[in-house]
Amino acid sequence: MNRVATTLMALLVLLVIATLSLFVGVIDLQPKNLFNPEELELLLVSRLPRTLAVLITGSALAVCGTIIQLLVRNRFVEPMTAGTGQGAMLGILIAILYFPSASLIVQICIAATMALISSIGLMLIVIKLPATKPLYIALVGLIYGGIIGAGVTFVAYQADLLQYIEIWTTGEFSGVLQGRYETLWIAAIVALLAYLIADQFAIVGMGRTTAISLGLNYNQVVVLGLITISIVTALTVVTVGMIPFVGLVIPNIVSRLYGDNARLTLPITAFFGASLVLICDIIGRVVRYPFEIPVGTIMGIIDALIFLWILYGRERHAR
Amino acid sequence: MISVRNLTHQLGQQTILDDLSLTIPKGKVTALVGANGAGKSTLLSLITRLMKLQDGQILIDNMNVGETPNDALARKLSILPQSIQLEPRLTVRELVSFGRYPHAKGRMQKQDWNKVDEALTVLDLNELADRQLDTLSGGQRQRAYVAMTYAQDTEYMLLDEPLNNMDIAASRSLMRVLRELCEHHGRTIVIVLHDINYASGYADNVVALADGKIDQEGTPLDVVDSAFLHRIYGTDAKVHILDDRPFVQV
């Protein structure tokens, strides 16, 4: 199956599940009743924003997963677990503790700044590690994220904010309503802007020597990449909470099936990411109907299965 | 012409390069040789701006390394990256097309694709063009990277120990390709080599480094003899002359 056919297929699948997503929920909503003003309002105020939020989050996080994996040259790193997500949490905590009256945008800025600082920290550690030992980088990423996460828990515990912080550690979309998710569009725009320099990310993924030989400003590309993932991660964490795994699993699947030429593969990555999160969100809505299971929980189960397939499945070079 | 003037480089307390001056002629294959730690790789890294210049000056034609913008230098000289196990999942053609980046900046035109096709032909990679890099042998992969630097279309090509982990067939094939690029495509090649026999077999000039200084430079015949081996590598070996090229009996 070639890339164009897959992209069209992915688009079709996405359209179908997005439509499905609009009509799955506690309140019964039938397509035939849409002309009823009450039901139309439900669609526009709750279902549509929720579906859009899922699509943006899934695609932007998958794209960011690809970017960080190219920057650190390791396929087992993703922003949500390797410090960026925890940095964003730390930022939220700082905002709550020291700037409780700050507006949402200021909170997001603080979260994004802390996310960026911890991403730079990860990069500085990773640069010193041999790229030929992939497990080092993956483990160091996990431990690094764990340490920052532990710091967040400690401070939250001291300040009696543990329950509060819980809201952000388990990402889920049930709280998404019109007027409470729009900041996510910034994440969508940032991910789209990053696509403009997809070639440069791909070259950086070939290593510093190649990047410099080809005339790239290596440090500048790395910093732009880190800014991208920090903004997207911070916006996601602030708006819907931590959504792990999508940034890990999707880039791996896409790389395995379609290679690492980022300019060609990033759109597919975005489609796949959006689809995965949306499917998990729909499952979470129906499994214990009328109650909801957070999307992160469903994703943990599904992604563990996918990852086993990645690890043990035979490598294909479908083109 | 690459001219290196009064280059000094220190790593902590250690002096890696000590007031080194050197001229590398255009249109030739120049081999940098020397014992481990003599400063060959540091010299190459400084010429290719992979490391920051501390003291001294490097001119490539009239471009001052350290002052010339990165992308302008990328159209002047290319670096063959050392082969690593971490291959990106790209086809040979995709990899080679990245060599056009300094010219096309991501917008490949007809002439860029022509150059890619030319590189694939010159490096005899047409049959492998749509194969994934990680399905190739080490030697084929190396050729793919050389094709990428070929497509970059620079006057100068610099290579740091490209023969590492390569068998004799792949090593000879690479050295022949480099000679061909030099003789028929006007490229200037600078190559760091461990094996002195490859240097004397394929290079026009040999530059020997010892303790961060130039020990000797000239044609292989001028440079390579028993006394030289003793002085530079501390080993006693016989040198035979065959077809005007010296060969070390290993």
PDB file of C-alpha atoms in Angstrom, chain A residues 3 73-75 131-134 198-200 202-203 205-206 208-218 251-252 255-264 315 317-319, chain B residues 48-51 70-71 73-75 77-82 84-91 94-95 97-102 105-107 130 132 134-135 145 148-149 152:
ATOM      1  CA  ARG A   3       1.667   6.463   1.049  1.00  0.00           C
ATOM      2  CA  ARG A  73      17.966  10.018  17.937  1.00  0.00           C
ATOM      3  CA  ASN A  74      16.090   7.450  19.941  1.00  0.00           C
ATOM      4  CA  ARG A  75      12.805   5.751  19.194  1.00  0.00           C
ATOM      5  CA  ALA A 131      23.790   7.466  20.418  1.00  0.00           C
ATOM      6  CA  THR A 132      24.803   3.901  19.659  1.00  0.00           C
ATOM      7  CA  LYS A 133      23.463   2.722  23.030  1.00  0.00           C
ATOM      8  CA  PRO A 134      19.733   3.326  22.537  1.00  0.00           C
ATOM      9  CA  ALA A 198      10.143  18.832   8.755  1.00  0.00           C
ATOM     10  CA  ASP A 199      13.153  18.365   6.467  1.00  0.00           C
ATOM     11  CA  GLN A 200      15.427  19.965   9.023  1.00  0.00           C
ATOM     12  CA  ALA A 202      14.760  14.680   9.519  1.00  0.00           C
ATOM     13  CA  ILE A 203      18.335  15.840   8.866  1.00  0.00           C
ATOM     14  CA  GLY A 205      17.792  12.855  13.053  1.00  0.00           C
ATOM     15  CA  MET A 206      20.781  11.755  10.976  1.00  0.00           C
ATOM     16  CA  ARG A 208      25.049  16.401  14.216  1.00  0.00           C
ATOM     17  CA  THR A 209      27.812  15.744  11.678  1.00  0.00           C
ATOM     18  CA  THR A 210      25.386  15.315   8.789  1.00  0.00           C
ATOM     19  CA  ALA A 211      23.310  18.271   9.926  1.00  0.00           C
ATOM     20  CA  ILE A 212      26.326  20.589  10.001  1.00  0.00           C
ATOM     21  CA  SER A 213      27.694  19.189   6.749  1.00  0.00           C
ATOM     22  CA  LEU A 214      24.375  20.033   5.097  1.00  0.00           C
ATOM     23  CA  GLY A 215      24.590  23.585   6.414  1.00  0.00           C
ATOM     24  CA  LEU A 216      21.928  23.448   9.113  1.00  0.00           C
ATOM     25  CA  ASN A 217      22.169  25.535  12.213  1.00  0.00           C
ATOM     26  CA  TYR A 218      22.049  22.438  14.409  1.00  0.00           C
ATOM     27  CA  PRO A 251       5.915   7.540  15.568  1.00  0.00           C
ATOM     28  CA  ASN A 252       7.245   3.985  15.908  1.00  0.00           C
ATOM     29  CA  SER A 255       8.561   4.872  11.026  1.00  0.00           C
ATOM     30  CA  ARG A 256       8.277   1.113  10.703  1.00  0.00           C
ATOM     31  CA  LEU A 257       5.743   1.264   7.896  1.00  0.00           C
ATOM     32  CA  TYR A 258       6.774   4.371   5.981  1.00  0.00           C
ATOM     33  CA  GLY A 259      10.301   5.297   7.047  1.00  0.00           C
ATOM     34  CA  ASP A 260      11.820   8.446   8.519  1.00  0.00           C
ATOM     35  CA  ASN A 261      11.447  11.019   5.772  1.00  0.00           C
ATOM     36  CA  ALA A 262       9.598  13.395   8.082  1.00  0.00           C
ATOM     37  CA  ARG A 263       8.157  15.643   5.395  1.00  0.00           C
ATOM     38  CA  LEU A 264       6.327  12.667   3.892  1.00  0.00           C
ATOM     39  CA  GLU A 315       9.997  -5.548  10.352  1.00  0.00           C
ATOM     40  CA  HIS A 317       9.488  -2.434   4.465  1.00  0.00           C
ATOM     41  CA  ALA A 318       6.192  -1.692   2.853  1.00  0.00           C
ATOM     42  CA  ARG A 319       6.435   1.070   0.329  1.00  0.00           C
TER      43      ARG A 319
ATOM     44  CA  THR B  48      34.742  21.072   8.882  1.00  0.00           C
ATOM     45  CA  ARG B  49      33.500  23.362  11.726  1.00  0.00           C
ATOM     46  CA  LEU B  50      32.306  20.386  13.760  1.00  0.00           C
ATOM     47  CA  MET B  51      34.471  21.817  16.530  1.00  0.00           C
ATOM     48  CA  ASN B  70      27.052  27.594   7.767  1.00  0.00           C
ATOM     49  CA  ASP B  71      24.935  27.147   4.654  1.00  0.00           C
ATOM     50  CA  LEU B  73      30.171  26.489   3.674  1.00  0.00           C
ATOM     51  CA  ALA B  74      27.776  23.607   3.014  1.00  0.00           C
ATOM     52  CA  ARG B  75      27.989  24.426  -0.696  1.00  0.00           C
ATOM     53  CA  LEU B  77      32.676  21.419   1.554  1.00  0.00           C
ATOM     54  CA  SER B  78      30.941  18.260   2.639  1.00  0.00           C
ATOM     55  CA  ILE B  79      31.705  15.785   5.390  1.00  0.00           C
ATOM     56  CA  LEU B  80      31.155  12.082   5.049  1.00  0.00           C
ATOM     57  CA  PRO B  81      29.709  11.039   8.394  1.00  0.00           C
ATOM     58  CA  GLN B  82      31.275   8.064  10.092  1.00  0.00           C
ATOM     59  CA  ILE B  84      27.048   4.253  12.751  1.00  0.00           C
ATOM     60  CA  GLN B  85      24.602   1.484  13.502  1.00  0.00           C
ATOM     61  CA  LEU B  86      21.780   3.976  13.883  1.00  0.00           C
ATOM     62  CA  GLU B  87      20.572   4.163  10.336  1.00  0.00           C
ATOM     63  CA  PRO B  88      17.557   6.306   9.595  1.00  0.00           C
ATOM     64  CA  ARG B  89      14.770   4.458   7.824  1.00  0.00           C
ATOM     65  CA  LEU B  90      15.271   6.036   4.431  1.00  0.00           C
ATOM     66  CA  THR B  91      15.649   4.685   0.947  1.00  0.00           C
ATOM     67  CA  GLU B  94      15.816   9.697  -0.146  1.00  0.00           C
ATOM     68  CA  LEU B  95      19.185   9.802   1.598  1.00  0.00           C
ATOM     69  CA  SER B  97      18.267  13.697  -2.051  1.00  0.00           C
ATOM     70  CA  PHE B  98      19.062  15.150   1.396  1.00  0.00           C
ATOM     71  CA  GLY B  99      22.484  15.969  -0.080  1.00  0.00           C
ATOM     72  CA  ARG B 100      20.710  18.642  -2.150  1.00  0.00           C
ATOM     73  CA  TYR B 101      19.499  20.418   0.988  1.00  0.00           C
ATOM     74  CA  PRO B 102      22.137  23.217   0.930  1.00  0.00           C
ATOM     75  CA  LYS B 105      16.463  24.078   1.010  1.00  0.00           C
ATOM     76  CA  GLY B 106      13.698  21.487   0.914  1.00  0.00           C
ATOM     77  CA  ARG B 107      12.255  22.570  -2.441  1.00  0.00           C
ATOM     78  CA  ASP B 130      14.693   2.199  -3.683  1.00  0.00           C
ATOM     79  CA  GLN B 132      16.079   0.842   2.628  1.00  0.00           C
ATOM     80  CA  ASP B 134      19.263  -0.735   6.871  1.00  0.00           C
ATOM     81  CA  THR B 135      18.887  -3.583   4.375  1.00  0.00           C
ATOM     82  CA  TYR B 145      26.520   8.229   2.003  1.00  0.00           C
ATOM     83  CA  MET B 148      24.781  11.955  -0.712  1.00  0.00           C
ATOM     84  CA  THR B 149      27.971  14.021  -0.403  1.00  0.00           C
ATOM     85  CA  GLN B 152      25.852  18.018  -2.304  1.00  0.00           C
TER      86      GLN B 152
END
